[in-house]
Amino acid sequence: MAENCFLDLEVDVNGEQVFFLNKGVLSSYSEKISKLVTRSKGVNQRLKVIFNDFPGGASNFELVARFCYNNGKVNIDPTNISNLNCAAHFMEMNKPFSKNENLFEKTEKSLDEIRYWTWSDLLTALKQCQDLTANNSSSSNILDKFLDSLIARIASSCQASPCPSISSSECSGTFRLSCDTRSTESLKNTSIYRLTWWFEDLSILDTGSIRMLVKLMVSRNFENGIISRFLFHYQKSRFASASVLEKTKIVETVIDMLDSLDIRSISYKGLFVILSIAINTKVGPQCMEKLEIMIGSQLDRANLDDLLFPSSARRSYLYDVNLVLRFLKAFLGKGVCCVPLSRLKKVGSLMDLYLAEVAPDPHLKPSKFLALMTALPDSARDSCDGIYHAVDLYLEVHSRLSEEQKTKICLGINYENLSSEAFNHLAKNPKFPSKSAIQALVSQHRKLKGLLQNTDEEKQEEEALFTDSPSNLPHEKKTKDEGSKQIVLYAKRLMITDENEKMKTHLQGMQWRVVELETICRKMQLQMAKMMKSRMSGHNGNSAKSVPRLCS
């Protein structure tokens, strides 16, 4: 700097260093300094300025001062362009002075040459820019330009070499090292390599830059599957050196960005990995809800092991059944009618397995178990055998439940959807309350009666069709095919008749068991009434023994 200048300006930059400069030199380029000088009292008085948030610190302010003292000349490159651009905004150096360009214009002009930068230059400038973004909003525009160029190179790499848009024949040292150190195994698959070579290089970005990057990729129809793979890689790569707070921020960013993608393009196993991490890092409730909805909406892709999350420390039961209930709520979404039946039945089979797994937990409350049983509609299951066996296991472990509690649990079983094997097992099962056994018998009776009525109606229709002569049929139905149709129907009638006989035999046996149980219930009620009367009128002081309640 010129030694003959009168040093009448003292600038303290972020407490790092103090500069002694000339007011006139800096005022001719900086509107901010010019305003401060105008407001200061006394022309010959030294002006002291304190900057606490100058972008780039003392070293960057020195570059700005050199720009002013060298008549608007400064060397701008990828290592300082972000700092100088932000400093130009901060110092209000955006208006022309004489024939020289102002600092802001110079940095903007240099940005037009970004397409000629090497990949390493671009990463360097991007890293510097994102460090400024937290405290300087003016850097967001330049960051957008860096990310634009970055995405363009990544997109072109899907069809070209892994070093896209590099004008010189050599890659930078950093990028070449990044290429050379990739595993030989990954290089064997050229197509995967072309799609994912940039993953590790962009893992240096902070969460704010990652959000901007993903949003730009989505807006430009970048392949969602590649974006989701990068987000999983980013989380894994950054976790090694991150603090607890940083880990939470990383996971929340990954969840938010995954939620903006097509759910079908996201690894379902990867979502469960993120869920485990999210639980341990205690992410916010909104992010957790997003993740649970993403998982729950695709619940038919899960298996039993995926759902076996241990309960939180404050819970006494073994597995987190509340989490699974939230998955089911997300799966049903706007209603059962919106879910294809094939997907619904897959989840029904999965829940039968889950019920059998959680049933032996001695701390699982009846209300939670019943909620799991009834979370899905009856259409989700062709048979309720799975639910029945889970209830059987639950009642065996929770033998101290009252009759009322057992009866409520049994309400989750659709007895009409039980197979004959399960029904026969229930009829002899002492763990089930007697009321439930009777309800099962009545339901089976109703089911078989309905089947018999349907088959009898079919039989009558077929007999009527069989006995009709061709002269009684409409003219258009008197064809040669009618004879063959009648023969088929006659054969079918014989098969149904045989099946009806078997059903009637089974129904008669069931009716006999129902009558027998009703007789036992009446006798027990009479005995209980006598004992209660005897206890009320007795004077010997001995209390009557309680009798199990078999019927109500």
Coordinates of C-alpha atoms in Angstrom, one line a residue:
M1 CA 0.0 0.0 0.0
A2 CA 1.2 3.6 -0.7
E3 CA 3.1 4.9 2.2
N4 CA 2.4 8.6 1.4
C5 CA -1.3 8.2 2.0
F6 CA -2.6 9.7 5.2
L7 CA -3.9 6.9 7.4
D8 CA -7.0 8.4 8.8
L9 CA -9.2 5.2 8.9
E10 CA -8.8 2.5 11.5
V11 CA -10.7 -0.8 10.8
D12 CA -11.0 -3.6 13.3
V13 CA -12.0 -6.8 11.4
N14 CA -13.8 -9.4 13.5
G15 CA -11.4 -8.8 16.4
E16 CA -8.7 -10.6 14.3
Q17 CA -6.7 -7.7 13.0
V18 CA -6.7 -3.9 12.9
F19 CA -6.0 -2.1 9.6
F20 CA -4.9 1.5 9.2
L21 CA -6.0 2.9 5.8
N22 CA -6.9 6.1 4.0
K23 CA -10.5 7.2 4.0
G24 CA -10.5 8.6 0.5
V25 CA -9.0 5.5 -1.1
L26 CA -11.7 3.1 0.4
S27 CA -14.5 5.6 0.0
S28 CA -14.0 5.8 -3.7
Y29 CA -14.8 2.1 -4.0
S30 CA -17.0 1.3 -1.0
E31 CA -20.4 3.0 -0.5
K32 CA -20.5 1.7 3.0
I33 CA -17.2 3.5 4.0
S34 CA -18.3 6.6 2.1
K35 CA -21.5 6.8 4.2
L36 CA -19.5 6.3 7.4
V37 CA -17.1 9.1 6.5
T38 CA -19.9 11.5 5.6
R39 CA -21.5 10.9 9.0
S40 CA -18.3 11.3 10.9
K41 CA -17.5 14.6 12.6
G42 CA -14.3 16.5 11.8
V43 CA -12.5 16.1 8.5
N44 CA -9.1 15.6 10.0
Q45 CA -10.3 13.3 12.7
R46 CA -9.3 9.6 12.5
L47 CA -12.4 7.4 11.9
K48 CA -12.5 4.0 13.7
V49 CA -14.7 1.3 12.3
I50 CA -15.4 -2.1 13.9
F51 CA -16.7 -5.0 11.7
N52 CA -17.8 -8.0 13.7
D53 CA -19.1 -10.2 10.9
F54 CA -17.0 -9.4 7.9
P55 CA -17.2 -12.3 5.4
G56 CA -13.9 -14.2 5.1
G57 CA -12.3 -12.5 8.1
A58 CA -9.2 -10.4 8.1
S59 CA -7.4 -12.1 5.2
N60 CA -10.4 -11.4 2.9
F61 CA -10.6 -7.7 4.1
E62 CA -6.9 -7.4 3.1
L63 CA -7.8 -8.5 -0.4
V64 CA -10.5 -5.9 -0.6
A65 CA -8.1 -3.2 0.6
R66 CA -5.6 -4.2 -2.0
F67 CA -8.3 -4.0 -4.7
C68 CA -8.9 -0.4 -3.7
Y69 CA -5.3 0.6 -3.4
N70 CA -4.4 -1.1 -6.8
N71 CA -7.0 0.9 -8.8
G72 CA -9.5 -2.0 -8.9
K73 CA -7.1 -4.7 -9.8
V74 CA -7.1 -8.1 -7.9
N75 CA -6.5 -11.7 -8.8
I76 CA -9.8 -13.5 -8.6
D77 CA -9.8 -17.4 -8.7
P78 CA -11.9 -20.2 -7.3
T79 CA -10.2 -20.1 -4.0
N80 CA -11.3 -16.5 -3.2
I81 CA -14.2 -15.7 -5.5
S82 CA -16.9 -16.5 -2.9
N83 CA -15.2 -14.4 -0.2
L84 CA -14.7 -11.5 -2.5
N85 CA -18.3 -11.6 -3.8
C86 CA -19.7 -11.6 -0.3
A87 CA -17.3 -8.8 0.8
A88 CA -18.4 -6.7 -2.2
H89 CA -22.0 -7.0 -0.9
F90 CA -20.9 -6.3 2.6
M91 CA -18.9 -3.2 1.6
E92 CA -21.5 -2.0 -0.9
M93 CA -18.9 -2.1 -3.7
N94 CA -21.5 -2.4 -6.5
K95 CA -21.5 0.9 -8.2
P96 CA -19.0 2.0 -11.0
F97 CA -16.1 4.4 -10.2
S98 CA -14.4 6.1 -13.2
K99 CA -13.4 3.6 -15.8
N100 CA -12.7 0.8 -13.4
E101 CA -15.1 -2.1 -12.7
N102 CA -16.3 -2.4 -9.2
L103 CA -15.5 -5.5 -7.2
F104 CA -19.0 -7.0 -7.4
E105 CA -18.9 -6.8 -11.2
K106 CA -15.5 -8.4 -11.4
T107 CA -16.6 -11.4 -9.3
E108 CA -19.8 -11.8 -11.4
K109 CA -17.7 -11.7 -14.6
S110 CA -15.4 -14.4 -13.2
L111 CA -18.4 -16.6 -12.4
D112 CA -19.2 -16.6 -16.1
E113 CA -16.0 -18.7 -16.6
I114 CA -17.2 -21.4 -14.2
R115 CA -17.7 -23.8 -17.0
Y116 CA -13.9 -23.8 -17.5
W117 CA -13.1 -24.7 -14.0
T118 CA -11.9 -28.2 -13.0
W119 CA -14.0 -30.4 -10.8
S120 CA -11.6 -29.7 -7.9
D121 CA -11.8 -26.0 -8.4
L122 CA -15.6 -26.2 -8.3
L123 CA -15.5 -28.2 -5.0
T124 CA -13.1 -25.8 -3.4
A125 CA -15.3 -22.8 -4.3
L126 CA -18.4 -24.6 -3.2
K127 CA -16.9 -25.6 0.2
Q128 CA -15.8 -21.9 0.8
C129 CA -19.2 -20.6 -0.2
Q130 CA -21.2 -22.9 2.0
D131 CA -19.1 -21.8 5.0
L132 CA -20.2 -18.2 4.3
T133 CA -23.8 -19.0 3.7
A134 CA -24.6 -19.5 7.4
N135 CA -23.7 -15.8 8.2
N136 CA -24.2 -14.1 4.9
S137 CA -27.4 -14.4 2.8
S138 CA -25.7 -12.8 -0.2
S139 CA -23.7 -16.0 -0.8
S140 CA -26.8 -18.0 -1.5
N141 CA -27.0 -16.7 -5.1
I142 CA -23.4 -17.7 -5.9
L143 CA -24.0 -21.0 -4.2
D144 CA -26.9 -21.6 -6.6
K145 CA -24.5 -21.1 -9.5
F146 CA -22.0 -23.5 -8.1
L147 CA -24.6 -26.2 -7.5
D148 CA -26.1 -25.6 -11.0
S149 CA -22.7 -26.3 -12.6
L150 CA -22.2 -29.3 -10.2
I151 CA -25.5 -30.9 -11.2
A152 CA -24.8 -30.3 -14.9
R153 CA -21.5 -32.2 -14.6
I154 CA -23.1 -35.0 -12.7
A155 CA -25.9 -35.4 -15.2
S156 CA -23.4 -35.5 -18.1
S157 CA -21.3 -38.1 -16.4
C158 CA -24.1 -40.6 -16.8
Q159 CA -23.3 -40.6 -20.5
A160 CA -19.7 -39.5 -20.5
S161 CA -16.5 -40.1 -18.5
P162 CA -16.3 -39.6 -14.7
C163 CA -14.5 -36.3 -15.2
P164 CA -17.2 -34.3 -17.0
S165 CA -17.0 -30.7 -18.2
I166 CA -13.3 -30.3 -17.5
S167 CA -11.6 -28.2 -20.1
S168 CA -8.0 -29.1 -19.5
S169 CA -6.6 -32.5 -20.2
E170 CA -5.7 -33.2 -16.6
C171 CA -7.9 -33.7 -13.6
S172 CA -7.0 -31.8 -10.5
G173 CA -4.9 -33.6 -7.8
T174 CA -7.9 -33.9 -5.5
F175 CA -10.2 -35.3 -8.1
R176 CA -7.7 -37.6 -9.6
L177 CA -7.0 -39.0 -6.1
S178 CA -10.7 -39.5 -5.6
C179 CA -10.9 -41.4 -8.9
D180 CA -7.7 -43.5 -8.3
T181 CA -8.7 -44.5 -4.7
R182 CA -12.0 -46.0 -5.6
S183 CA -12.1 -49.7 -5.1
T184 CA -11.4 -52.0 -8.0
E185 CA -14.6 -53.8 -7.3
S186 CA -16.7 -50.7 -8.0
L187 CA -14.8 -50.0 -11.1
K188 CA -15.9 -53.4 -12.5
N189 CA -19.4 -52.2 -12.8
T190 CA -19.1 -49.2 -15.2
S191 CA -22.8 -48.3 -15.2
I192 CA -22.9 -48.0 -11.4
Y193 CA -19.6 -46.1 -11.4
R194 CA -20.9 -43.5 -13.8
L195 CA -24.0 -42.9 -11.6
T196 CA -22.3 -42.9 -8.2
W197 CA -18.7 -41.6 -8.7
W198 CA -19.6 -38.2 -7.1
F199 CA -21.0 -39.6 -3.9
E200 CA -17.9 -39.3 -1.8
D201 CA -16.8 -36.0 -3.2
L202 CA -20.1 -34.3 -2.3
S203 CA -20.1 -35.8 1.2
I204 CA -18.1 -32.8 2.3
L205 CA -21.1 -30.5 1.9
D206 CA -23.0 -29.4 5.0
T207 CA -26.7 -30.1 5.5
G208 CA -27.8 -26.7 4.2
S209 CA -26.0 -27.3 0.9
I210 CA -27.4 -30.8 0.7
R211 CA -30.9 -29.5 0.9
M212 CA -30.3 -27.1 -1.9
L213 CA -28.6 -29.7 -4.0
V214 CA -31.4 -32.3 -3.6
K215 CA -34.1 -29.7 -4.3
L216 CA -32.3 -28.6 -7.5
M217 CA -31.9 -32.3 -8.6
V218 CA -35.6 -33.0 -8.0
S219 CA -36.7 -29.9 -9.9
R220 CA -34.6 -31.0 -12.9
N221 CA -36.0 -34.5 -12.9
F222 CA -32.9 -36.2 -11.7
E223 CA -33.3 -39.9 -11.1
N224 CA -34.8 -40.3 -7.6
G225 CA -33.2 -43.7 -7.0
I226 CA -29.7 -42.2 -7.4
I227 CA -30.6 -39.3 -5.1
S228 CA -31.9 -41.6 -2.4
R229 CA -28.7 -43.8 -2.6
F230 CA -26.6 -40.6 -2.3
L231 CA -28.6 -39.5 0.8
F232 CA -28.0 -42.9 2.5
H233 CA -24.3 -42.7 1.6
Y234 CA -24.1 -39.1 2.9
Q235 CA -25.6 -40.1 6.3
K236 CA -23.2 -43.0 6.6
S237 CA -20.1 -41.0 5.5
R238 CA -20.8 -38.0 7.7
F239 CA -21.6 -39.9 10.9
A240 CA -18.1 -41.0 11.6
S241 CA -16.8 -37.6 12.7
A242 CA -20.1 -35.9 13.6
S243 CA -21.1 -34.7 17.1
V244 CA -24.4 -35.7 18.7
L245 CA -26.1 -32.5 17.6
E246 CA -24.6 -32.8 14.1
K247 CA -25.9 -36.4 13.8
T248 CA -29.4 -35.3 14.6
K249 CA -29.2 -32.5 12.0
I250 CA -27.9 -34.9 9.4
V251 CA -30.6 -37.5 10.0
E252 CA -33.3 -34.8 9.9
T253 CA -32.0 -33.5 6.6
V254 CA -31.8 -37.0 5.1
I255 CA -35.4 -37.7 6.2
D256 CA -36.7 -34.4 4.8
M257 CA -35.0 -34.9 1.5
L258 CA -36.1 -38.6 1.2
D259 CA -39.7 -37.4 1.8
S260 CA -39.5 -35.2 -1.3
L261 CA -38.7 -38.2 -3.5
D262 CA -40.8 -40.9 -5.1
I263 CA -41.3 -43.6 -2.3
R264 CA -41.0 -46.4 -4.9
S265 CA -37.4 -45.3 -5.7
I266 CA -36.2 -45.5 -2.1
S267 CA -34.6 -48.6 -0.5
Y268 CA -37.1 -50.0 2.0
K269 CA -34.4 -51.6 4.0
G270 CA -32.6 -48.3 4.0
L271 CA -35.6 -46.6 5.6
F272 CA -35.5 -49.0 8.5
V273 CA -31.8 -48.3 9.0
I274 CA -32.6 -44.6 9.1
L275 CA -35.4 -45.3 11.6
S276 CA -33.1 -47.1 14.0
I277 CA -30.6 -44.2 13.8
A278 CA -33.4 -41.6 14.2
I279 CA -34.7 -43.3 17.3
N280 CA -31.2 -43.3 18.9
T281 CA -30.5 -39.7 17.9
K282 CA -33.9 -38.4 19.0
V283 CA -34.9 -36.5 15.9
G284 CA -37.8 -34.1 16.0
P285 CA -41.4 -35.4 16.0
Q286 CA -42.2 -34.0 12.6
C287 CA -39.3 -35.8 11.0
M288 CA -40.1 -39.0 12.8
E289 CA -43.7 -38.8 11.6
K290 CA -42.5 -38.3 8.0
L291 CA -40.3 -41.4 8.2
E292 CA -43.0 -43.5 9.8
I293 CA -45.5 -42.6 7.0
M294 CA -42.9 -43.4 4.4
I295 CA -42.4 -46.9 6.0
G296 CA -46.0 -47.5 6.8
S297 CA -47.3 -46.6 3.3
Q298 CA -45.2 -49.5 1.9
L299 CA -45.8 -51.9 4.8
D300 CA -46.5 -54.8 2.4
R301 CA -42.8 -54.7 1.5
A302 CA -41.7 -55.4 5.1
N303 CA -41.0 -58.7 6.8
L304 CA -41.3 -59.7 10.5
D305 CA -37.7 -58.8 11.4
D306 CA -38.2 -55.3 10.2
L307 CA -41.0 -54.7 12.7
L308 CA -39.3 -56.1 15.8
F309 CA -38.2 -52.8 17.2
P310 CA -37.5 -52.9 21.0
S311 CA -39.7 -50.7 23.1
S312 CA -38.2 -47.5 24.6
A313 CA -36.6 -47.6 28.0
R314 CA -39.7 -46.1 29.7
R315 CA -41.9 -49.0 28.4
S316 CA -42.0 -52.4 30.2
Y317 CA -43.1 -54.5 27.2
L318 CA -40.6 -56.1 24.8
Y319 CA -41.5 -54.7 21.4
D320 CA -42.6 -51.2 20.3
V321 CA -46.2 -52.1 19.3
N322 CA -47.2 -48.4 19.2
L323 CA -44.7 -48.0 16.3
V324 CA -46.3 -50.9 14.4
L325 CA -49.8 -49.4 15.1
R326 CA -48.6 -46.1 13.5
F327 CA -47.3 -48.1 10.5
L328 CA -50.7 -49.7 10.1
K329 CA -52.4 -46.3 10.3
A330 CA -50.1 -44.9 7.6
F331 CA -50.7 -48.0 5.4
L332 CA -54.4 -47.7 5.5
G333 CA -54.0 -44.0 4.7
K334 CA -57.2 -42.5 3.4
G335 CA -59.2 -45.7 3.9
V336 CA -59.3 -49.4 3.2
C337 CA -61.0 -48.8 -0.2
C338 CA -57.8 -47.1 -1.4
V339 CA -55.6 -50.1 -0.7
P340 CA -55.4 -52.9 -3.3
L341 CA -56.6 -56.2 -1.9
S342 CA -53.4 -58.0 -2.7
R343 CA -51.3 -55.5 -0.7
L344 CA -53.9 -55.6 2.1
K345 CA -53.6 -59.4 2.4
K346 CA -49.8 -59.3 2.5
V347 CA -50.0 -57.0 5.5
G348 CA -52.6 -59.3 7.0
S349 CA -50.3 -62.2 6.8
L350 CA -47.4 -60.1 8.2
M351 CA -49.5 -59.0 11.2
D352 CA -50.5 -62.6 12.0
L353 CA -46.7 -63.4 12.3
Y354 CA -46.2 -60.2 14.4
L355 CA -49.1 -61.1 16.7
A356 CA -47.6 -64.6 17.3
E357 CA -44.3 -62.9 18.1
V358 CA -45.5 -60.4 20.6
A359 CA -48.2 -62.6 22.3
P360 CA -45.8 -64.3 24.7
D361 CA -44.7 -60.9 26.1
P362 CA -46.0 -61.0 29.7
H363 CA -46.1 -57.2 29.9
L364 CA -48.1 -56.6 26.8
K365 CA -51.5 -55.1 27.8
P366 CA -54.7 -56.6 26.6
S367 CA -55.8 -53.3 25.0
K368 CA -52.6 -53.1 22.9
F369 CA -52.9 -56.7 21.8
L370 CA -56.5 -56.2 20.9
A371 CA -55.6 -53.0 19.0
L372 CA -53.1 -55.0 16.9
M373 CA -55.7 -57.7 16.2
T374 CA -58.4 -55.2 15.0
A375 CA -56.2 -52.7 13.2
L376 CA -56.9 -54.4 9.8
P377 CA -60.4 -55.1 8.4
D378 CA -61.6 -58.7 7.9
S379 CA -60.9 -58.5 4.2
A380 CA -57.2 -58.5 5.0
R381 CA -57.4 -62.2 5.9
D382 CA -58.8 -65.3 4.2
S383 CA -58.7 -67.1 7.5
C384 CA -58.6 -66.0 11.2
D385 CA -56.6 -69.1 12.2
G386 CA -53.5 -66.9 12.7
I387 CA -55.3 -64.6 15.0
Y388 CA -56.8 -67.5 16.9
H389 CA -53.4 -69.2 17.5
A390 CA -52.0 -65.8 18.6
V391 CA -54.8 -65.3 21.1
D392 CA -54.4 -68.9 22.3
L393 CA -50.7 -68.1 23.0
Y394 CA -51.6 -64.8 24.7
L395 CA -54.1 -66.4 27.0
E396 CA -51.7 -69.1 28.0
V397 CA -49.1 -66.5 29.1
H398 CA -51.6 -64.1 30.6
S399 CA -53.5 -66.7 32.6
R400 CA -54.4 -64.3 35.3
L401 CA -56.7 -62.2 33.1
S402 CA -60.3 -61.9 34.2
E403 CA -63.1 -63.5 32.2
E404 CA -64.2 -60.0 31.1
Q405 CA -60.7 -59.2 29.8
K406 CA -60.5 -62.6 28.0
T407 CA -63.9 -62.0 26.4
K408 CA -62.9 -58.6 25.1
I409 CA -59.7 -60.0 23.5
C410 CA -61.7 -62.8 21.9
L411 CA -63.9 -60.1 20.2
G412 CA -61.0 -59.6 17.8
I413 CA -61.6 -63.1 16.3
N414 CA -64.0 -63.5 13.4
Y415 CA -65.3 -67.0 14.2
E416 CA -66.9 -67.4 10.8
N417 CA -63.4 -67.2 9.2
L418 CA -62.0 -70.1 11.3
S419 CA -61.1 -73.3 9.7
S420 CA -62.7 -76.5 10.9
E421 CA -59.4 -77.5 12.6
A422 CA -59.1 -74.2 14.5
F423 CA -62.8 -74.4 15.4
N424 CA -62.5 -77.9 16.8
H425 CA -59.4 -76.8 18.8
L426 CA -61.3 -73.8 20.2
A427 CA -64.3 -76.0 21.3
K428 CA -61.9 -78.0 23.5
N429 CA -59.7 -75.1 24.6
P430 CA -60.1 -74.5 28.4
K431 CA -58.1 -71.2 28.1
F432 CA -61.0 -69.5 26.2
P433 CA -64.0 -68.1 28.2
S434 CA -67.2 -70.2 27.8
K435 CA -69.1 -67.2 26.3
S436 CA -66.5 -67.0 23.5
A437 CA -66.8 -70.7 22.8
I438 CA -70.6 -70.4 22.6
Q439 CA -70.3 -67.4 20.3
A440 CA -67.9 -69.4 18.1
L441 CA -70.5 -72.3 17.9
V442 CA -73.3 -69.8 17.0
S443 CA -71.1 -68.2 14.3
Q444 CA -70.2 -71.5 12.8
H445 CA -73.9 -72.6 12.9
R446 CA -74.9 -69.4 11.1
K447 CA -72.1 -69.8 8.6
L448 CA -73.1 -73.4 7.8
K449 CA -76.7 -72.6 7.7
G450 CA -76.0 -69.8 5.2
L451 CA -73.9 -72.2 3.1
L452 CA -76.7 -74.8 3.1
Q453 CA -79.3 -72.2 2.0
N454 CA -77.1 -71.0 -0.8
T455 CA -76.4 -74.5 -2.1
D456 CA -80.1 -75.5 -1.8
E457 CA -81.0 -72.4 -3.9
E458 CA -78.5 -73.4 -6.5
K459 CA -79.8 -76.9 -6.4
Q460 CA -83.4 -75.7 -7.0
E461 CA -82.3 -73.5 -9.9
E462 CA -80.4 -76.3 -11.5
E463 CA -83.2 -78.7 -11.1
A464 CA -85.6 -76.2 -12.6
L465 CA -83.3 -75.7 -15.5
F466 CA -82.8 -79.4 -16.0
T467 CA -86.5 -80.2 -16.0
D468 CA -87.4 -77.4 -18.5
S469 CA -88.2 -78.8 -21.9
P470 CA -86.9 -77.1 -25.0
S471 CA -90.4 -76.1 -25.9
N472 CA -90.7 -74.0 -22.8
L473 CA -87.4 -72.1 -23.4
P474 CA -87.2 -68.9 -25.5
H475 CA -86.6 -69.4 -29.2
E476 CA -83.1 -67.9 -29.1
K477 CA -81.9 -70.5 -26.5
K478 CA -82.9 -73.6 -28.4
T479 CA -79.5 -74.5 -29.7
K480 CA -77.4 -77.6 -29.8
D481 CA -75.2 -76.3 -26.9
E482 CA -78.2 -76.4 -24.5
G483 CA -78.0 -80.2 -24.2
S484 CA -74.3 -80.1 -23.2
K485 CA -75.0 -77.3 -20.7
Q486 CA -77.7 -79.3 -19.0
I487 CA -75.4 -82.3 -18.7
V488 CA -72.7 -80.2 -17.0
L489 CA -75.3 -78.7 -14.6
Y490 CA -76.6 -82.1 -13.8
A491 CA -73.1 -83.3 -12.9
K492 CA -72.6 -80.2 -10.8
R493 CA -75.9 -80.9 -9.0
L494 CA -74.7 -84.4 -8.0
M495 CA -71.4 -83.0 -6.6
I496 CA -73.2 -80.3 -4.6
T497 CA -75.7 -82.8 -3.3
D498 CA -72.9 -85.0 -2.0
E499 CA -71.3 -82.0 -0.4
N500 CA -74.6 -81.0 1.2
E501 CA -74.9 -84.3 2.9
K502 CA -71.4 -83.8 4.5
M503 CA -72.4 -80.3 5.6
K504 CA -75.7 -81.5 7.1
T505 CA -73.9 -84.2 9.1
H506 CA -71.4 -81.7 10.4
L507 CA -74.2 -79.2 11.2
Q508 CA -76.1 -81.8 13.1
G509 CA -73.1 -82.5 15.3
M510 CA -72.6 -78.8 15.9
Q511 CA -76.3 -78.3 16.8
W512 CA -76.0 -81.2 19.3
R513 CA -73.0 -79.5 21.0
V514 CA -74.8 -76.2 21.2
V515 CA -77.8 -77.8 22.8
E516 CA -75.5 -79.6 25.2
L517 CA -73.7 -76.4 26.2
E518 CA -77.0 -74.6 26.7
T519 CA -78.2 -77.4 29.0
I520 CA -75.0 -77.2 31.1
C521 CA -75.3 -73.4 31.3
R522 CA -78.9 -73.7 32.6
K523 CA -77.8 -76.2 35.3
M524 CA -74.9 -74.0 36.4
Q525 CA -77.1 -71.0 36.6
L526 CA -79.6 -72.9 38.9
Q527 CA -76.7 -74.1 41.1
M528 CA -75.3 -70.6 41.4
A529 CA -78.7 -69.2 42.3
K530 CA -79.2 -71.8 45.0
M531 CA -75.7 -71.1 46.4
M532 CA -76.2 -67.4 46.4
K533 CA -79.6 -67.9 48.2
S534 CA -78.0 -70.2 50.8
R535 CA -75.2 -67.7 51.4
M536 CA -77.6 -64.8 52.0
S537 CA -79.7 -66.8 54.4
G538 CA -76.9 -68.7 56.2
H539 CA -76.0 -67.7 59.8
N540 CA -73.0 -69.9 60.4
G541 CA -70.5 -67.2 59.3
N542 CA -68.9 -69.4 56.6
S543 CA -68.6 -67.7 53.2
A544 CA -69.5 -69.6 50.1
K545 CA -66.8 -70.6 47.7
S546 CA -66.7 -68.8 44.4
V547 CA -67.8 -70.7 41.3
P548 CA -66.3 -70.0 37.9
R549 CA -68.7 -68.0 35.7
L550 CA -69.4 -70.2 32.7
C551 CA -72.4 -68.4 31.3
S552 CA -74.0 -65.0 31.7

